mmCIF file with all atom_site columns, C-alpha atoms in Angstrom:
data_model
loop_
_atom_site.group_PDB
_atom_site.id
_atom_site.type_symbol
_atom_site.label_atom_id
_atom_site.label_alt_id
_atom_site.label_comp_id
_atom_site.label_asym_id
_atom_site.label_entity_id
_atom_site.label_seq_id
_atom_site.pdbx_PDB_ins_code
_atom_site.Cartn_x
_atom_site.Cartn_y
_atom_site.Cartn_z
_atom_site.occupancy
_atom_site.B_iso_or_equiv
_atom_site.pdbx_formal_charge
_atom_site.auth_seq_id
_atom_site.auth_comp_id
_atom_site.auth_asym_id
_atom_site.auth_atom_id
_atom_site.pdbx_PDB_model_num
ATOM 1   C CA . GLY A 1 1   ? -22.199 -81.844  2.941   1.00 56.00 ? 1   GLY A CA 1
ATOM 2   C CA . LYS A 1 2   ? -22.108 -78.120  2.545   1.00 70.00 ? 2   LYS A CA 1
ATOM 3   C CA . SER A 1 3   ? -23.992 -75.981  5.030   1.00 74.00 ? 3   SER A CA 1
ATOM 4   C CA . TYR A 1 4   ? -26.382 -73.384  3.677   1.00 84.00 ? 4   TYR A CA 1
ATOM 5   C CA . ARG A 1 5   ? -25.914 -71.219  6.757   1.00 88.00 ? 5   ARG A CA 1
ATOM 6   C CA . PRO A 1 6   ? -22.821 -69.125  7.555   1.00 91.00 ? 6   PRO A CA 1
ATOM 7   C CA . GLN A 1 7   ? -20.717 -70.565  10.401  1.00 92.00 ? 7   GLN A CA 1
ATOM 8   C CA . GLU A 1 8   ? -21.161 -67.410  12.512  1.00 94.00 ? 8   GLU A CA 1
ATOM 9   C CA . GLU A 1 9   ? -24.947 -67.829  12.364  1.00 94.00 ? 9   GLU A CA 1
ATOM 10  C CA . ILE A 1 10  ? -24.645 -71.461  13.425  1.00 92.00 ? 10  ILE A CA 1
ATOM 11  C CA . ASP A 1 11  ? -22.354 -70.436  16.296  1.00 93.00 ? 11  ASP A CA 1
ATOM 12  C CA . ARG A 1 12  ? -24.795 -67.711  17.422  1.00 94.00 ? 12  ARG A CA 1
ATOM 13  C CA . TRP A 1 13  ? -27.686 -70.177  17.568  1.00 93.00 ? 13  TRP A CA 1
ATOM 14  C CA . ARG A 1 14  ? -25.583 -72.827  19.320  1.00 93.00 ? 14  ARG A CA 1
ATOM 15  C CA . ALA A 1 15  ? -24.755 -70.260  22.006  1.00 94.00 ? 15  ALA A CA 1
ATOM 16  C CA . ARG A 1 16  ? -28.508 -69.816  22.543  1.00 95.00 ? 16  ARG A CA 1
ATOM 17  C CA . ASP A 1 17  ? -29.325 -73.559  22.591  1.00 96.00 ? 17  ASP A CA 1
ATOM 18  C CA . PRO A 1 18  ? -31.923 -73.928  25.375  1.00 95.00 ? 18  PRO A CA 1
ATOM 19  C CA . ILE A 1 19  ? -30.732 -77.425  26.277  1.00 93.00 ? 19  ILE A CA 1
ATOM 20  C CA . VAL A 1 20  ? -27.162 -76.238  26.799  1.00 92.00 ? 20  VAL A CA 1
ATOM 21  C CA . LEU A 1 21  ? -28.345 -73.149  28.693  1.00 95.00 ? 21  LEU A CA 1
ATOM 22  C CA . PHE A 1 22  ? -30.592 -75.275  30.920  1.00 94.00 ? 22  PHE A CA 1
ATOM 23  C CA . GLU A 1 23  ? -27.705 -77.645  31.672  1.00 94.00 ? 23  GLU A CA 1
ATOM 24  C CA . GLN A 1 24  ? -25.488 -74.680  32.569  1.00 95.00 ? 24  GLN A CA 1
ATOM 25  C CA . THR A 1 25  ? -28.168 -73.279  34.880  1.00 95.00 ? 25  THR A CA 1
ATOM 26  C CA . LEU A 1 26  ? -28.614 -76.622  36.651  1.00 94.00 ? 26  LEU A CA 1
ATOM 27  C CA . ARG A 1 27  ? -24.845 -76.998  37.043  1.00 95.00 ? 27  ARG A CA 1
ATOM 28  C CA . THR A 1 28  ? -24.499 -73.444  38.398  1.00 96.00 ? 28  THR A CA 1
ATOM 29  C CA . ARG A 1 29  ? -27.202 -74.146  40.991  1.00 96.00 ? 29  ARG A CA 1
ATOM 30  C CA . GLY A 1 30  ? -25.571 -77.400  42.030  1.00 95.00 ? 30  GLY A CA 1
ATOM 31  C CA . ILE A 1 31  ? -28.500 -79.506  40.815  1.00 93.00 ? 31  ILE A CA 1
ATOM 32  C CA . LEU A 1 32  ? -26.539 -81.290  38.096  1.00 94.00 ? 32  LEU A CA 1
ATOM 33  C CA . ASP A 1 33  ? -23.023 -82.731  38.008  1.00 96.00 ? 33  ASP A CA 1
ATOM 34  C CA . ASP A 1 34  ? -20.918 -84.665  35.484  1.00 96.00 ? 34  ASP A CA 1
ATOM 35  C CA . ALA A 1 35  ? -22.242 -88.033  36.675  1.00 97.00 ? 35  ALA A CA 1
ATOM 36  C CA . ALA A 1 36  ? -25.860 -86.936  36.232  1.00 96.00 ? 36  ALA A CA 1
ATOM 37  C CA . VAL A 1 37  ? -25.151 -85.538  32.755  1.00 95.00 ? 37  VAL A CA 1
ATOM 38  C CA . GLU A 1 38  ? -23.479 -88.805  31.742  1.00 97.00 ? 38  GLU A CA 1
ATOM 39  C CA . ALA A 1 39  ? -26.391 -90.847  33.140  1.00 97.00 ? 39  ALA A CA 1
ATOM 40  C CA . VAL A 1 40  ? -28.881 -88.795  31.118  1.00 95.00 ? 40  VAL A CA 1
ATOM 41  C CA . ARG A 1 41  ? -26.717 -89.094  27.996  1.00 95.00 ? 41  ARG A CA 1
ATOM 42  C CA . VAL A 1 42  ? -26.536 -92.889  28.333  1.00 98.00 ? 42  VAL A CA 1
ATOM 43  C CA . GLU A 1 43  ? -30.297 -93.121  28.930  1.00 98.00 ? 43  GLU A CA 1
ATOM 44  C CA . VAL A 1 44  ? -31.108 -90.919  25.928  1.00 97.00 ? 44  VAL A CA 1
ATOM 45  C CA . GLU A 1 45  ? -28.722 -92.822  23.648  1.00 98.00 ? 45  GLU A CA 1
ATOM 46  C CA . ALA A 1 46  ? -30.373 -96.102  24.678  1.00 98.00 ? 46  ALA A CA 1
ATOM 47  C CA . GLU A 1 47  ? -33.840 -94.675  24.051  1.00 98.00 ? 47  GLU A CA 1
ATOM 48  C CA . VAL A 1 48  ? -32.827 -93.373  20.628  1.00 98.00 ? 48  VAL A CA 1
ATOM 49  C CA . GLN A 1 49  ? -31.231 -96.722  19.739  1.00 98.00 ? 49  GLN A CA 1
ATOM 50  C CA . ASP A 1 50  ? -34.440 -98.523  20.811  1.00 98.00 ? 50  ASP A CA 1
ATOM 51  C CA . ALA A 1 51  ? -36.438 -96.226  18.513  1.00 98.00 ? 51  ALA A CA 1
ATOM 52  C CA . ILE A 1 52  ? -34.022 -96.871  15.628  1.00 98.00 ? 52  ILE A CA 1
ATOM 53  C CA . ASP A 1 53  ? -34.188 -100.630 16.171  1.00 98.00 ? 53  ASP A CA 1
ATOM 54  C CA . PHE A 1 54  ? -37.997 -100.501 16.291  1.00 98.00 ? 54  PHE A CA 1
ATOM 55  C CA . ALA A 1 55  ? -38.165 -98.454  13.084  1.00 95.00 ? 55  ALA A CA 1
ATOM 56  C CA . LEU A 1 56  ? -35.763 -100.731 11.225  1.00 96.00 ? 56  LEU A CA 1
ATOM 57  C CA . ALA A 1 57  ? -37.643 -103.857 12.350  1.00 98.00 ? 57  ALA A CA 1
ATOM 58  C CA . SER A 1 58  ? -41.038 -102.412 11.396  1.00 96.00 ? 58  SER A CA 1
ATOM 59  C CA . PRO A 1 59  ? -42.585 -103.014 7.984   1.00 94.00 ? 59  PRO A CA 1
ATOM 60  C CA . ASP A 1 60  ? -42.391 -100.163 5.497   1.00 90.00 ? 60  ASP A CA 1
ATOM 61  C CA . PRO A 1 61  ? -45.460 -97.925  5.711   1.00 84.00 ? 61  PRO A CA 1
ATOM 62  C CA . GLU A 1 62  ? -47.984 -97.836  2.908   1.00 86.00 ? 62  GLU A CA 1
ATOM 63  C CA . PRO A 1 63  ? -47.745 -94.672  0.760   1.00 81.00 ? 63  PRO A CA 1
ATOM 64  C CA . LYS A 1 64  ? -51.492 -94.145  1.313   1.00 80.00 ? 64  LYS A CA 1
ATOM 65  C CA . ASP A 1 65  ? -50.747 -93.638  5.032   1.00 82.00 ? 65  ASP A CA 1
ATOM 66  C CA . LEU A 1 66  ? -48.260 -90.827  4.410   1.00 76.00 ? 66  LEU A CA 1
ATOM 67  C CA . TYR A 1 67  ? -50.570 -88.101  5.707   1.00 75.00 ? 67  TYR A CA 1
ATOM 68  C CA . LEU A 1 68  ? -51.941 -89.926  8.746   1.00 78.00 ? 68  LEU A CA 1
ATOM 69  C CA . HIS A 1 69  ? -51.381 -88.293  12.128  1.00 75.00 ? 69  HIS A CA 1
ATOM 70  C CA . ILE A 1 70  ? -50.297 -84.882  10.841  1.00 74.00 ? 70  ILE A CA 1
ATOM 71  C CA . TYR A 1 71  ? -51.886 -81.525  11.471  1.00 62.00 ? 71  TYR A CA 1
ATOM 72  C CA . ASP A 1 72  ? -52.474 -80.328  7.899   1.00 60.00 ? 72  ASP A CA 1
ATOM 73  C CA . ALA A 1 73  ? -53.011 -82.779  5.046   1.00 55.00 ? 73  ALA A CA 1
ATOM 74  C CA . LYS A 1 74  ? -53.491 -80.007  2.475   1.00 60.00 ? 74  LYS A CA 1
ATOM 75  C CA . GLY A 1 75  ? -50.866 -81.503  0.162   1.00 59.00 ? 75  GLY A CA 1
ATOM 76  C CA . ALA A 1 76  ? -52.312 -85.023  0.287   1.00 60.00 ? 76  ALA A CA 1
ATOM 77  C CA . SER A 1 77  ? -54.015 -84.527  -3.074  1.00 63.00 ? 77  SER A CA 1
ATOM 78  C CA . ASP A 1 78  ? -50.577 -84.468  -4.767  1.00 62.00 ? 78  ASP A CA 1
ATOM 79  C CA . PHE A 1 79  ? -49.901 -87.944  -3.449  1.00 60.00 ? 79  PHE A CA 1
ATOM 80  C CA . ASP A 1 80  ? -53.339 -89.135  -4.538  1.00 62.00 ? 80  ASP A CA 1
ATOM 81  C CA . ARG A 1 81  ? -52.336 -88.330  -8.154  1.00 62.00 ? 81  ARG A CA 1
ATOM 82  C CA . MET A 1 82  ? -49.060 -90.263  -8.017  1.00 61.00 ? 82  MET A CA 1
ATOM 83  C CA . GLY A 1 83  ? -48.527 -93.498  -9.827  1.00 60.00 ? 83  GLY A CA 1
ATOM 84  C CA . GLU A 1 84  ? -45.802 -96.109  -9.717  1.00 59.00 ? 84  GLU A CA 1
ATOM 85  C CA . GLY A 1 85  ? -42.266 -94.805  -9.820  1.00 59.00 ? 85  GLY A CA 1
ATOM 86  C CA . ALA A 1 86  ? -39.862 -93.898  -7.053  1.00 55.00 ? 86  ALA A CA 1
ATOM 87  C CA . PRO A 1 87  ? -40.820 -94.826  -3.485  1.00 57.00 ? 87  PRO A CA 1
ATOM 88  C CA . PHE A 1 88  ? -43.817 -92.493  -3.416  1.00 56.00 ? 88  PHE A CA 1
ATOM 89  C CA . GLY A 1 89  ? -44.419 -92.325  -7.157  1.00 53.00 ? 89  GLY A CA 1
ATOM 90  C CA . GLU A 1 90  ? -42.754 -88.950  -7.531  1.00 53.00 ? 90  GLU A CA 1
ATOM 91  C CA . LEU A 1 91  ? -41.319 -89.832  -10.926 1.00 52.00 ? 91  LEU A CA 1
ATOM 92  C CA . SER A 1 92  ? -44.789 -89.865  -12.427 1.00 51.00 ? 92  SER A CA 1
ATOM 93  C CA . ILE A 1 93  ? -46.660 -87.042  -10.683 1.00 49.00 ? 93  ILE A CA 1
ATOM 94  C CA . ARG A 1 94  ? -48.657 -84.996  -13.146 1.00 49.00 ? 94  ARG A CA 1
ATOM 95  C CA . GLY A 1 95  ? -47.244 -87.159  -15.925 1.00 52.00 ? 95  GLY A CA 1
ATOM 96  C CA . THR A 1 96  ? -43.820 -85.558  -15.510 1.00 50.00 ? 96  THR A CA 1
ATOM 97  C CA . ASP A 1 97  ? -40.620 -87.545  -15.353 1.00 50.00 ? 97  ASP A CA 1
ATOM 98  C CA . TRP A 1 98  ? -38.678 -85.644  -12.686 1.00 47.00 ? 98  TRP A CA 1
ATOM 99  C CA . ALA A 1 99  ? -35.614 -87.831  -13.121 1.00 50.00 ? 99  ALA A CA 1
ATOM 100 C CA . SER A 1 100 ? -35.138 -86.647  -16.714 1.00 53.00 ? 100 SER A CA 1
ATOM 101 C CA . GLY A 1 101 ? -35.351 -82.978  -15.739 1.00 50.00 ? 101 GLY A CA 1
ATOM 102 C CA . ASP A 1 102 ? -38.655 -82.591  -17.613 1.00 48.00 ? 102 ASP A CA 1
ATOM 103 C CA . ALA A 1 103 ? -40.226 -80.318  -15.005 1.00 46.00 ? 103 ALA A CA 1
#
């Protein structure tokens, strides 16, 4: 896909990545070496894969539960007005067929 940010902006933020900077600091102080970095990488990849496997094996959530466990459910009323349609009824919100461009 096409990025909506200029490459130089992406590069500037990557240079300030706190995870990379923290790794560099730990390496400079002799606290972290290549073996430790690889061990953490393997552990994190396994944890992420476990989460993916769990999510894929779990039943699909109910649309009514979309706003559970979030800080601000201000927009929940939009979902209350949705009917059948696309996965969350977005094709029929406010009686508008978004797929046809009738917005």
